[in-house]
Coordinates of C-alpha atoms in Angstrom, one line a residue:
X5 CA -2.7 -10.0 -21.7
X6 CA -3.0 -8.8 -18.2
X7 CA -6.1 -10.7 -17.3
X8 CA -6.5 -9.6 -13.7
X9 CA -5.2 -6.0 -13.5
X10 CA -2.0 -7.1 -11.8
X11 CA -3.8 -9.2 -9.1
X12 CA -1.3 -12.1 -9.7
X13 CA -2.1 -13.9 -6.5
X14 CA -5.7 -14.7 -7.7
X15 CA -4.2 -16.8 -10.4
X16 CA -0.8 -18.0 -9.2
X17 CA -2.3 -19.1 -5.8
X18 CA -5.0 -21.2 -7.5
X19 CA -4.0 -22.5 -10.9
X20 CA -2.9 -26.1 -11.1
X21 CA 0.8 -26.6 -11.9
X22 CA -0.1 -29.3 -14.4
X23 CA -1.9 -26.7 -16.6
X24 CA 1.2 -24.4 -16.8
X25 CA 3.8 -25.0 -19.6
X26 CA 6.3 -22.4 -18.4
X27 CA 6.7 -19.4 -16.1
X28 CA 8.7 -16.4 -17.4
X29 CA 9.8 -13.5 -15.2
X30 CA 10.2 -10.3 -17.2
X31 CA 12.3 -7.7 -15.5
X32 CA 11.6 -4.0 -16.4
X33 CA 8.6 -5.1 -18.4
X34 CA 7.1 -2.4 -20.6
X35 CA 3.5 -3.3 -21.1
X36 CA 2.7 -0.4 -23.4
X37 CA 3.8 -1.3 -27.0
X38 CA 3.8 2.3 -28.1
X39 CA 6.6 3.0 -25.5
X40 CA 8.7 0.0 -26.5
X41 CA 12.3 1.1 -27.2
X42 CA 11.6 4.6 -25.9
X43 CA 11.0 4.2 -22.2
X44 CA 12.0 1.1 -20.2
X45 CA 9.5 -0.3 -17.7
X46 CA 10.2 -0.2 -13.9
X47 CA 8.2 -3.2 -12.8
X48 CA 8.6 -6.9 -13.3
X49 CA 5.9 -9.1 -14.8
X50 CA 5.0 -12.8 -14.6
X51 CA 4.2 -14.4 -18.0
X52 CA 2.4 -17.8 -17.6
X53 CA 2.2 -20.0 -20.7
X54 CA -0.4 -22.7 -20.6
X55 CA -0.3 -26.3 -21.8
X56 CA -2.2 -26.9 -25.0
X57 CA -4.6 -29.1 -23.1
X58 CA -5.6 -26.1 -20.9
X59 CA -6.3 -23.7 -23.8
X60 CA -9.9 -22.9 -25.0
X61 CA -11.6 -25.1 -22.4
X62 CA -12.7 -25.0 -18.8
X63 CA -10.1 -26.1 -16.3
X64 CA -10.1 -25.8 -12.6
X65 CA -9.4 -27.2 -9.2
X66 CA -11.2 -27.7 -5.9
X67 CA -9.7 -28.1 -2.5
X68 CA -11.3 -28.9 0.9
X69 CA -9.5 -29.3 4.2
X70 CA -10.8 -29.7 7.7
X71 CA -9.5 -29.9 11.2
X72 CA -9.9 -28.9 14.8
X73 CA -8.3 -26.3 17.1
X74 CA -7.6 -26.6 20.8
X75 CA -10.5 -24.3 21.6
X76 CA -12.0 -26.7 20.4
X77 CA -13.4 -25.3 17.2
X78 CA -13.9 -26.8 13.8
X79 CA -11.4 -25.5 11.1
X80 CA -11.9 -25.4 7.4
X81 CA -10.0 -24.3 4.2
X82 CA -11.9 -24.5 0.9
X83 CA -11.2 -23.2 -2.6
X84 CA -13.0 -23.6 -5.9
X85 CA -11.2 -22.3 -9.0
X86 CA -12.5 -22.3 -12.6
X87 CA -10.6 -20.8 -15.6
X88 CA -11.0 -20.6 -19.4
X89 CA -8.3 -19.0 -21.6
X90 CA -9.3 -18.8 -25.2
X91 CA -8.4 -16.5 -28.1
X92 CA -11.4 -14.2 -27.8
X93 CA -12.8 -15.0 -24.3
X94 CA -11.0 -15.5 -21.0
X95 CA -12.7 -16.1 -17.7
X96 CA -11.2 -16.6 -14.2
X97 CA -13.5 -17.4 -11.3
X98 CA -12.6 -18.1 -7.7
X99 CA -14.4 -18.8 -4.4
X100 CA -12.2 -19.2 -1.3
X101 CA -12.9 -19.4 2.4
X102 CA -11.1 -20.4 5.6
X103 CA -10.8 -19.9 9.3
X104 CA -7.2 -20.9 9.8
X105 CA -5.7 -17.4 9.9
X106 CA -5.1 -16.7 6.3
X107 CA -6.4 -13.3 5.4
X108 CA -7.8 -13.4 1.8
X109 CA -8.7 -9.8 0.9
X110 CA -5.0 -9.0 0.0
X111 CA -5.5 -11.3 -3.1
X112 CA -7.8 -8.6 -4.5
X113 CA -5.1 -5.9 -4.4
X114 CA -3.7 -5.0 -7.8
X115 CA 0.0 -3.9 -7.5
X116 CA 0.9 -5.3 -10.9
X117 CA 1.8 -3.8 -14.2
X118 CA -1.0 -1.3 -14.6
X119 CA -3.3 -2.2 -11.8
X120 CA -4.2 -0.1 -8.7
X121 CA -4.7 -1.2 -5.1
X122 CA -8.1 -2.0 -3.9
X123 CA -9.7 -0.1 -1.1
X124 CA -10.1 3.6 -1.9
X125 CA -11.8 4.5 1.4
X126 CA -11.2 8.1 2.6
X127 CA -8.6 8.4 5.4
X128 CA -10.4 8.5 8.7
X129 CA -10.0 8.8 12.5
X130 CA -11.7 6.1 14.5
X131 CA -9.4 3.3 15.5
X132 CA -10.6 0.3 17.4
X133 CA -9.8 -3.3 16.6
X134 CA -8.5 -6.7 17.7
X135 CA -5.2 -7.3 19.4
X136 CA -2.1 -8.5 17.7
X137 CA 0.7 -10.9 18.8
X138 CA 4.4 -10.8 17.9
X139 CA 4.0 -14.1 15.9
X140 CA 2.8 -14.9 12.4
X141 CA -0.9 -14.7 12.0
X142 CA -1.3 -18.3 10.9
X143 CA 0.0 -19.4 14.3
X144 CA -2.4 -17.4 16.4
X145 CA -5.3 -16.3 14.3
X146 CA -8.4 -18.3 13.4
X147 CA -10.4 -15.6 11.6
X148 CA -13.3 -16.4 9.2
X149 CA -12.3 -15.1 5.8
X150 CA -13.7 -15.4 2.3
X151 CA -13.5 -14.0 -1.2
X152 CA -15.5 -14.3 -4.4
X153 CA -14.0 -13.1 -7.7
X154 CA -15.1 -13.3 -11.3
X155 CA -13.0 -11.7 -14.1
X156 CA -14.0 -11.9 -17.8
X157 CA -12.1 -10.7 -20.8
X158 CA -13.5 -10.3 -24.3
X159 CA -10.9 -9.7 -27.1
X160 CA -11.2 -8.4 -30.6
X161 CA -8.4 -7.8 -33.0
X162 CA -7.4 -4.5 -31.4
X163 CA -9.4 -4.2 -28.2
X164 CA -9.8 -6.0 -24.9
X165 CA -12.8 -5.5 -22.7
X166 CA -12.7 -6.7 -19.1
X167 CA -15.5 -6.9 -16.5
X168 CA -14.9 -8.1 -13.0
X169 CA -16.6 -8.2 -9.6
X170 CA -15.1 -9.1 -6.3
X171 CA -16.4 -9.5 -2.7
X172 CA -14.5 -10.2 0.5
X173 CA -15.5 -10.8 4.1
X174 CA -13.4 -11.1 7.2
X175 CA -14.4 -11.7 10.8
X176 CA -11.9 -11.9 13.7
X177 CA -12.2 -12.2 17.5
X178 CA -9.3 -11.7 19.9
X179 CA -8.4 -11.6 23.5
X180 CA -5.5 -9.4 24.6
X181 CA -3.8 -8.3 27.8
X182 CA -1.1 -5.7 28.1
X183 CA 1.2 -3.8 30.5
X184 CA 2.2 -0.4 29.3
X185 CA 4.7 1.9 31.0
X186 CA 4.7 5.6 30.3
X187 CA 7.8 7.5 31.2
X188 CA 7.8 11.1 32.4
X189 CA 10.4 13.5 33.8
X190 CA 9.1 13.1 37.3
X191 CA 8.5 9.3 37.3
X192 CA 6.6 6.6 35.4
X193 CA 3.1 5.1 35.3
X194 CA 2.2 1.5 34.4
X195 CA -1.3 0.7 33.0
X196 CA -2.6 -2.9 33.1
X197 CA -5.4 -3.6 30.6
X198 CA -7.2 -6.5 28.9
X199 CA -9.8 -6.6 26.1
X200 CA -12.1 -8.9 24.2
X201 CA -12.7 -7.7 20.7
X202 CA -14.5 -8.6 17.5
X203 CA -14.2 -6.9 14.0
X204 CA -16.0 -7.6 10.8
X205 CA -15.4 -6.2 7.3
X206 CA -17.3 -6.5 4.0
X207 CA -15.8 -5.2 0.7
X208 CA -17.4 -5.2 -2.7
X209 CA -15.8 -3.9 -5.9
X210 CA -16.8 -3.8 -9.6
X211 CA -14.5 -2.8 -12.5
X212 CA -15.0 -2.3 -16.2
X213 CA -12.0 -1.8 -18.4
X214 CA -11.4 -1.1 -22.1
X215 CA -8.0 -1.4 -23.6
X216 CA -6.2 -1.2 -26.9
X217 CA -2.5 -1.9 -27.0
X218 CA -0.9 -1.4 -30.5
X219 CA 2.5 -0.3 -31.6
X220 CA 1.2 3.1 -32.7
X221 CA -1.1 3.9 -29.8
X222 CA -2.3 2.7 -26.4
X223 CA -5.7 3.4 -24.8
X224 CA -7.0 2.2 -21.5
X225 CA -9.9 3.3 -19.4
X226 CA -10.9 1.7 -16.1
X227 CA -14.1 2.6 -14.4
X228 CA -14.5 1.2 -10.8
X229 CA -16.8 1.4 -7.9
X230 CA -16.5 -0.1 -4.5
X231 CA -18.2 -0.2 -1.1
X232 CA -17.1 -1.3 2.3
X233 CA -18.7 -1.8 5.7
X234 CA -16.8 -2.5 8.8
X235 CA -17.8 -2.7 12.5
X236 CA -16.2 -3.6 15.8
X237 CA -17.0 -4.4 19.4
X238 CA -14.4 -4.1 22.2
X239 CA -14.8 -4.8 25.9
X240 CA -12.0 -3.3 28.0
X241 CA -11.0 -4.2 31.5
X242 CA -8.3 -2.8 33.8
X243 CA -7.7 0.8 34.8
X244 CA -10.1 2.3 32.2
X245 CA -13.0 -0.3 31.9
X246 CA -15.4 0.5 29.0
X247 CA -17.2 -0.9 26.0
X248 CA -16.7 0.4 22.5
X249 CA -18.7 0.0 19.3
X250 CA -17.7 1.4 15.9
X251 CA -19.5 1.4 12.6
X252 CA -17.6 2.6 9.5
X253 CA -19.3 2.4 6.0
X254 CA -17.9 4.0 2.8
X255 CA -18.4 4.1 -1.0
X256 CA -16.1 5.3 -3.7
X257 CA -16.1 5.6 -7.5
X258 CA -13.1 6.2 -9.8
X259 CA -12.0 6.5 -13.4
X260 CA -8.6 6.1 -14.9
X261 CA -8.0 7.2 -18.5
X262 CA -4.7 6.9 -20.4
X263 CA -3.8 7.4 -24.0
X264 CA -0.3 7.1 -25.5
X265 CA 0.4 7.9 -29.2
X266 CA 3.7 7.2 -31.0
X267 CA 5.4 8.9 -33.9
X268 CA 8.8 7.4 -34.8
X269 CA 11.0 7.7 -31.7
X270 CA 8.6 10.0 -29.9
X271 CA 5.6 9.3 -27.8
X272 CA 3.2 11.4 -25.8
X273 CA 0.7 10.4 -23.1
X274 CA -2.4 11.9 -21.8
X275 CA -3.5 10.6 -18.4
X276 CA -6.4 11.5 -16.0
X277 CA -7.3 9.8 -12.7
X278 CA -10.4 10.9 -10.8
X279 CA -11.7 9.7 -7.5
X280 CA -14.7 10.4 -5.2
X281 CA -15.2 8.8 -1.9
X282 CA -17.5 9.4 1.0
X283 CA -17.7 7.6 4.4
X284 CA -18.9 7.9 7.9
X285 CA -17.5 6.8 11.3
X286 CA -19.6 6.3 14.4
X287 CA -18.0 5.5 17.7
X288 CA -19.7 4.9 21.0
X289 CA -17.7 4.5 24.3
X290 CA -19.7 3.4 27.3
X291 CA -17.9 4.0 30.6
X292 CA -18.8 3.7 34.3
X293 CA -19.3 7.5 34.5
X294 CA -20.9 8.2 31.2
X295 CA -21.1 7.8 27.4
X296 CA -19.1 9.5 24.7
X297 CA -20.2 9.6 21.1
X298 CA -18.1 10.5 18.1
X299 CA -19.6 11.0 14.7
X300 CA -17.5 11.8 11.6
X301 CA -18.5 12.4 8.0
X302 CA -15.9 12.7 5.2
X303 CA -16.2 13.5 1.5
X304 CA -13.1 13.4 -0.7
X305 CA -12.6 14.3 -4.4
X306 CA -9.2 14.0 -6.0
X307 CA -7.9 14.4 -9.6
X308 CA -4.5 14.0 -11.2
X309 CA -4.3 14.9 -14.9
X310 CA -1.1 15.3 -17.0
X311 CA 0.4 15.2 -20.4
X312 CA 3.9 13.6 -20.9
X313 CA 6.2 13.0 -23.8
X314 CA 9.1 10.5 -24.2
X315 CA 11.6 10.6 -27.0
X316 CA 14.9 9.1 -27.9
X317 CA 17.9 11.3 -28.8
X318 CA 19.9 8.2 -29.7
X319 CA 19.7 4.4 -29.1
X320 CA 21.1 4.9 -25.6
X321 CA 19.8 8.3 -24.5
X322 CA 16.2 9.2 -23.8
X323 CA 14.4 12.1 -22.3
X324 CA 10.9 12.5 -20.7
X325 CA 8.8 15.5 -19.7
X326 CA 5.6 15.5 -17.8
X327 CA 3.4 18.4 -16.9
X328 CA 0.0 18.3 -15.2
X329 CA -2.4 19.4 -12.5
X330 CA -3.3 17.6 -9.2
X331 CA -6.2 18.9 -7.1
X332 CA -8.2 17.6 -4.1
X333 CA -11.2 18.8 -2.1
X334 CA -12.0 17.3 1.3
X335 CA -15.0 18.1 3.5
X336 CA -15.0 17.1 7.2
X337 CA -17.9 17.2 9.6
X338 CA -17.5 15.8 13.2
X339 CA -19.1 16.1 16.5
X340 CA -18.0 14.7 19.9
X341 CA -20.4 14.5 22.8
X342 CA -20.2 13.4 26.4
X343 CA -16.6 14.6 27.2
X344 CA -16.0 16.5 30.5
X345 CA -14.1 19.4 28.9
X346 CA -13.6 21.3 32.1
X347 CA -12.2 18.3 33.9
X348 CA -9.6 17.8 31.1
X349 CA -8.6 21.4 31.1
X350 CA -10.0 21.9 27.7
X351 CA -12.7 24.4 28.5
X352 CA -13.4 26.5 25.4
X353 CA -11.9 24.0 23.0
X354 CA -13.9 22.9 20.0
X355 CA -15.2 19.4 19.8
X356 CA -16.7 19.8 16.4
X357 CA -15.5 20.4 12.8
X358 CA -17.4 21.7 9.8
X359 CA -15.0 22.6 7.1
X360 CA -13.8 22.2 3.5
X361 CA -10.1 22.1 2.6
X362 CA -8.6 22.0 -0.9
X363 CA -5.5 22.4 -2.9
X364 CA -4.4 22.9 -6.5
X365 CA -0.9 21.8 -7.6
X366 CA 0.4 22.3 -11.1
X367 CA 3.6 20.5 -11.7
X368 CA 6.3 19.7 -14.2
X369 CA 8.6 16.7 -14.1
X370 CA 11.6 16.4 -16.5
X371 CA 13.6 13.1 -16.6
X372 CA 16.5 11.5 -18.4
X373 CA 17.6 7.9 -18.8
X374 CA 20.8 6.5 -20.4
X375 CA 21.2 2.8 -21.1
X376 CA 24.3 1.0 -22.5
X377 CA 25.9 -2.4 -22.1
X378 CA 27.5 -1.5 -18.8
X379 CA 25.8 1.6 -17.6
X380 CA 22.3 2.7 -16.7
X381 CA 21.6 6.3 -15.5
X382 CA 18.3 7.8 -14.2
X383 CA 17.6 11.4 -13.3
X384 CA 14.3 13.1 -12.4
X385 CA 13.5 16.5 -11.0
X386 CA 9.8 17.1 -10.5
X387 CA 8.9 20.6 -9.2
X388 CA 5.5 22.1 -8.5
X389 CA 3.7 25.0 -7.0
X390 CA 0.7 24.4 -4.7
X391 CA -2.1 26.7 -3.5
X392 CA -3.9 25.5 -0.3
X393 CA -7.3 26.8 0.8
X394 CA -8.4 26.7 4.4
X395 CA -4.6 27.1 5.3
X396 CA -4.3 30.1 3.0
X397 CA -0.8 29.1 1.9
X398 CA 1.3 28.9 -1.3
X399 CA 4.4 26.9 -1.6
X400 CA 7.1 25.4 -3.8
X401 CA 7.6 21.6 -3.8
X402 CA 10.5 19.7 -5.3
X403 CA 11.9 16.2 -5.4
X404 CA 15.2 15.3 -7.1
X405 CA 16.2 11.7 -7.6
X406 CA 19.2 10.2 -9.4
X407 CA 20.8 6.8 -9.8
X408 CA 23.8 5.2 -11.5
X409 CA 24.0 1.5 -12.2
X410 CA 27.2 -0.2 -13.3
X411 CA 26.8 -3.7 -14.9
X412 CA 30.3 -5.3 -15.4
X413 CA 28.7 -8.5 -16.6
X414 CA 25.3 -10.3 -17.0
X415 CA 25.4 -11.6 -13.5
X416 CA 26.6 -8.6 -11.4
X417 CA 25.5 -5.0 -11.0
X418 CA 26.2 -2.1 -8.6
X419 CA 23.8 0.8 -8.1
X420 CA 24.2 4.1 -6.3
X421 CA 21.2 6.5 -5.9
X422 CA 20.3 9.6 -4.0
X423 CA 17.3 11.9 -3.4
X424 CA 16.5 15.3 -1.9
X425 CA 13.0 16.7 -1.4
X426 CA 10.7 18.9 0.6
X427 CA 7.1 17.9 1.5
X428 CA 3.7 18.9 0.4
X429 CA 1.0 19.7 3.0
X430 CA -1.6 17.1 3.8
X431 CA -5.1 18.5 3.7
X432 CA -6.3 15.5 5.8
X433 CA -4.6 17.4 8.8
X434 CA -6.5 20.6 8.2
X435 CA -8.9 20.7 11.1
X436 CA -8.9 22.2 14.6
X437 CA -11.6 20.5 16.6
X438 CA -10.8 17.4 18.8
X439 CA -11.8 14.0 17.5
X440 CA -12.1 10.8 19.6
X441 CA -10.2 7.8 18.1
X442 CA -11.1 5.3 20.8
X443 CA -11.5 5.1 24.6
X444 CA -8.0 6.3 25.2
X445 CA -6.8 8.5 22.4
X446 CA -8.1 11.9 21.2
X447 CA -6.7 13.7 18.2
X448 CA -6.5 17.3 17.1
X449 CA -5.4 18.7 13.8
X450 CA -3.4 21.8 12.8
X451 CA -3.1 24.3 10.1
X452 CA 0.7 24.3 10.0
X453 CA 2.2 25.5 6.7
X454 CA 5.9 24.6 7.3
X455 CA 7.5 22.0 5.1
X456 CA 9.7 19.0 6.0
X457 CA 12.9 18.2 4.2
X458 CA 14.4 14.8 3.5
X459 CA 17.6 13.5 2.0
X460 CA 18.9 10.0 1.3
X461 CA 21.8 8.1 -0.3
X462 CA 21.9 4.3 -1.0
X463 CA 24.0 1.6 -2.6
X464 CA 23.1 -1.8 -3.8
X465 CA 24.9 -4.9 -5.1
X466 CA 23.1 -7.6 -7.0
X467 CA 24.4 -10.9 -8.2
X468 CA 22.4 -13.6 -9.9
X469 CA 23.5 -16.9 -11.4
X470 CA 20.3 -18.7 -12.6
X471 CA 22.2 -21.7 -14.0
X472 CA 23.7 -22.5 -10.6
X473 CA 20.6 -21.1 -8.8
X474 CA 22.7 -18.7 -6.7
X475 CA 21.4 -15.2 -5.9
X476 CA 22.8 -12.4 -3.7
X477 CA 21.4 -9.0 -3.0
X478 CA 22.7 -6.3 -0.6
X479 CA 21.5 -2.8 0.2
X480 CA 22.8 0.1 2.4
X481 CA 20.8 3.3 2.8
X482 CA 21.3 6.5 4.9
X483 CA 18.6 9.1 5.3
X484 CA 18.2 12.4 7.0
X485 CA 15.0 14.3 7.9
X486 CA 14.4 17.9 9.0
X487 CA 10.9 18.2 10.4
X488 CA 9.2 21.6 10.6
X489 CA 6.8 20.3 13.2
X490 CA 6.9 18.0 16.2
X491 CA 4.4 15.3 17.2
X492 CA 2.7 16.1 20.6
X493 CA 1.4 13.7 23.1
X494 CA -0.3 15.2 26.2
X495 CA -1.8 13.2 29.1
X496 CA -5.1 14.8 30.1
X497 CA -7.1 12.8 32.7
X498 CA -8.1 9.5 31.2
X499 CA -7.1 10.6 27.7
X500 CA -3.9 10.9 25.6
X501 CA -4.3 13.8 23.2
X502 CA -2.1 13.6 20.1
X503 CA -1.4 16.4 17.6
X504 CA 1.4 18.5 16.1
X505 CA 3.1 21.7 17.1
X506 CA 5.2 24.1 15.0
X507 CA 8.7 23.2 16.5
X508 CA 11.6 22.1 14.4
X509 CA 13.1 18.6 15.0
X510 CA 15.4 16.1 13.2
X511 CA 15.6 12.5 12.4
X512 CA 18.0 10.1 10.7
X513 CA 18.2 6.4 9.9
X514 CA 20.5 3.6 8.7
X515 CA 19.3 0.6 6.9
X516 CA 21.4 -2.4 5.7
X517 CA 20.2 -5.8 4.4
X518 CA 21.9 -8.8 2.7
X519 CA 20.0 -11.8 1.4
X520 CA 21.2 -14.8 -0.6
X521 CA 20.1 -18.2 -1.7
X522 CA 21.5 -21.3 -3.4
X523 CA 19.7 -24.0 -5.2
X524 CA 19.9 -27.7 -4.4
X525 CA 19.3 -29.6 -7.6
X526 CA 18.9 -33.0 -6.0
X527 CA 15.8 -32.1 -4.1
X528 CA 14.5 -29.3 -6.3
X529 CA 15.0 -26.9 -3.4
X530 CA 17.0 -24.1 -2.1
X531 CA 18.6 -22.8 1.1
X532 CA 18.8 -19.1 1.9
X533 CA 19.6 -16.5 4.5
X534 CA 18.5 -12.9 5.0
X535 CA 19.9 -10.5 7.6
X536 CA 18.9 -6.8 8.1
X537 CA 19.7 -3.9 10.4
X538 CA 17.7 -0.8 11.0
X539 CA 18.7 2.2 13.1
X540 CA 16.2 5.1 13.4
X541 CA 16.4 8.1 15.7
X542 CA 14.3 11.2 16.0
X543 CA 13.7 14.2 18.3
X544 CA 10.2 14.9 16.8
X545 CA 8.2 13.9 19.9
X546 CA 6.9 16.3 22.6
X547 CA 5.4 14.6 25.6
X548 CA 3.6 17.0 28.0
X549 CA 5.6 19.7 26.4
X550 CA 9.0 18.0 27.0
X551 CA 11.2 17.1 24.1
X552 CA 11.5 13.2 24.1
X553 CA 14.2 11.6 21.9
X554 CA 13.3 8.3 20.3
X555 CA 15.7 5.6 19.2
X556 CA 14.9 2.2 17.6
X557 CA 17.4 -0.5 16.5
X558 CA 16.2 -3.7 14.9
X559 CA 18.2 -6.7 13.7
X560 CA 16.5 -9.3 11.5
X561 CA 17.8 -12.8 10.9
X562 CA 15.8 -15.2 8.7
X563 CA 17.2 -18.5 7.4
X564 CA 15.0 -20.5 4.9
X565 CA 15.0 -24.0 3.4
X566 CA 12.7 -25.8 1.1
X567 CA 13.0 -29.0 -0.9
X568 CA 11.0 -31.9 -2.3
X569 CA 12.4 -35.2 -1.3
X570 CA 9.7 -37.3 -3.0
X571 CA 6.5 -36.6 -5.1
X572 CA 4.5 -36.8 -1.9
X573 CA 6.9 -35.1 0.5
X574 CA 7.9 -31.4 0.5
X575 CA 9.7 -29.6 3.3
X576 CA 9.7 -25.9 4.0

């Protein structure tokens, strides 16, 4: 049973090792019994088997740590975990808090077998926050963070009911100073700045799930609701001194329904996901020469409903076909006050938005997979037709993907894959009035209806020898992009205005990575090394109307070592 909707870290990060009998990693796990033998899964799963002493009774753990930082400031790290796993009732409960730089909200994200990520807030505009350093957060961050989670399962012969509630809180202060150099055709400009910032975030989510998982049918419905509230205060010094305050609340509700039925070697699925979210963003910037206020209100509704069928032609060859409808409606209201439009050369420009944008996209997605002892082939070619309101546009959208995997033996595999696609439009970009993001940046939307194109090829080698604890994985990928639009960045007075313009540009990238590790039996440990190389270039930036090529090369080198030299001594 998936007790936590894929939120593995809530369990694996808290359960005591003495209560676990074994840990099993299931590659390509197919959680839906009705699809077993018809469609292989594409995600791994962790299967924890408990000791008999931990079954049917309450077990748990409590940890408390304290210290002091050089500020000086008191440090704490506390965790209380309680769990009961029985035949008909399972309960997992966790309270966790610290101020040592460990952000806890990510433990509530569900990227597991059938889970979905937390935080369904509508995409917004206002962007103020704390500074960041090019070091790991646990070396420089002392935020106050906490989570509370309770998840309870009730199981009958065929059904599982789950009710869960989660809350998280995070507060972070930071000090930051920077020197930024902007390059232009006729020279350069360096801006020195500093800031003191504080951000807080509250997040509350409730979920109710009903599931039946049988060989002849599968049913699952998840009803969820969440609310969030975040605010921030920033005090800037330097060339553009100011104080900023932002308040950003939101609420959302969603429902996911899935039914899969099976008849022999054929299965069909009906799926429907529906989301509604609304939020507001309020930004105030206080400068020496005035006050700017930006108010934004957003309402989003989205739905994705489809019917799919999977069937086996033979024991090795299977086909799938999915057809459905995706639709979204987004309303945007915004008002910016206090900006000297004439001084910026924007006289006559709009600083408000009041609009509704929408799209409807029917689609069909055929697929094929072939599995044998030495070969695995995958092919999918989804195509769709979209109608966009507000932009008054119709367009054809496609994405073709294929992969071939050769498995000469149980330890070694080679994979080659490729894809080609064009892009859909993003209705989040459908607006024309200027919106203030923070004291420095202003953003304007567009109603561009041109489509980007992208292509990629990749190769992968994977070797694993669990007996000797030796693992090796390498990937090489090349991609090309043809952009129908270019990003614009214009310097107007104290502001940098960003947007898009209908001007074709190109981009390409190389990516290569190799990682390996070998076990060391004597100390129950391992040594490993990962190296990576990324090369990305694009001509998609226009700065003050001038085409500005961009190139980024990154080399990563990461050795690791861990071992346990004694029951009381572990080294990482």
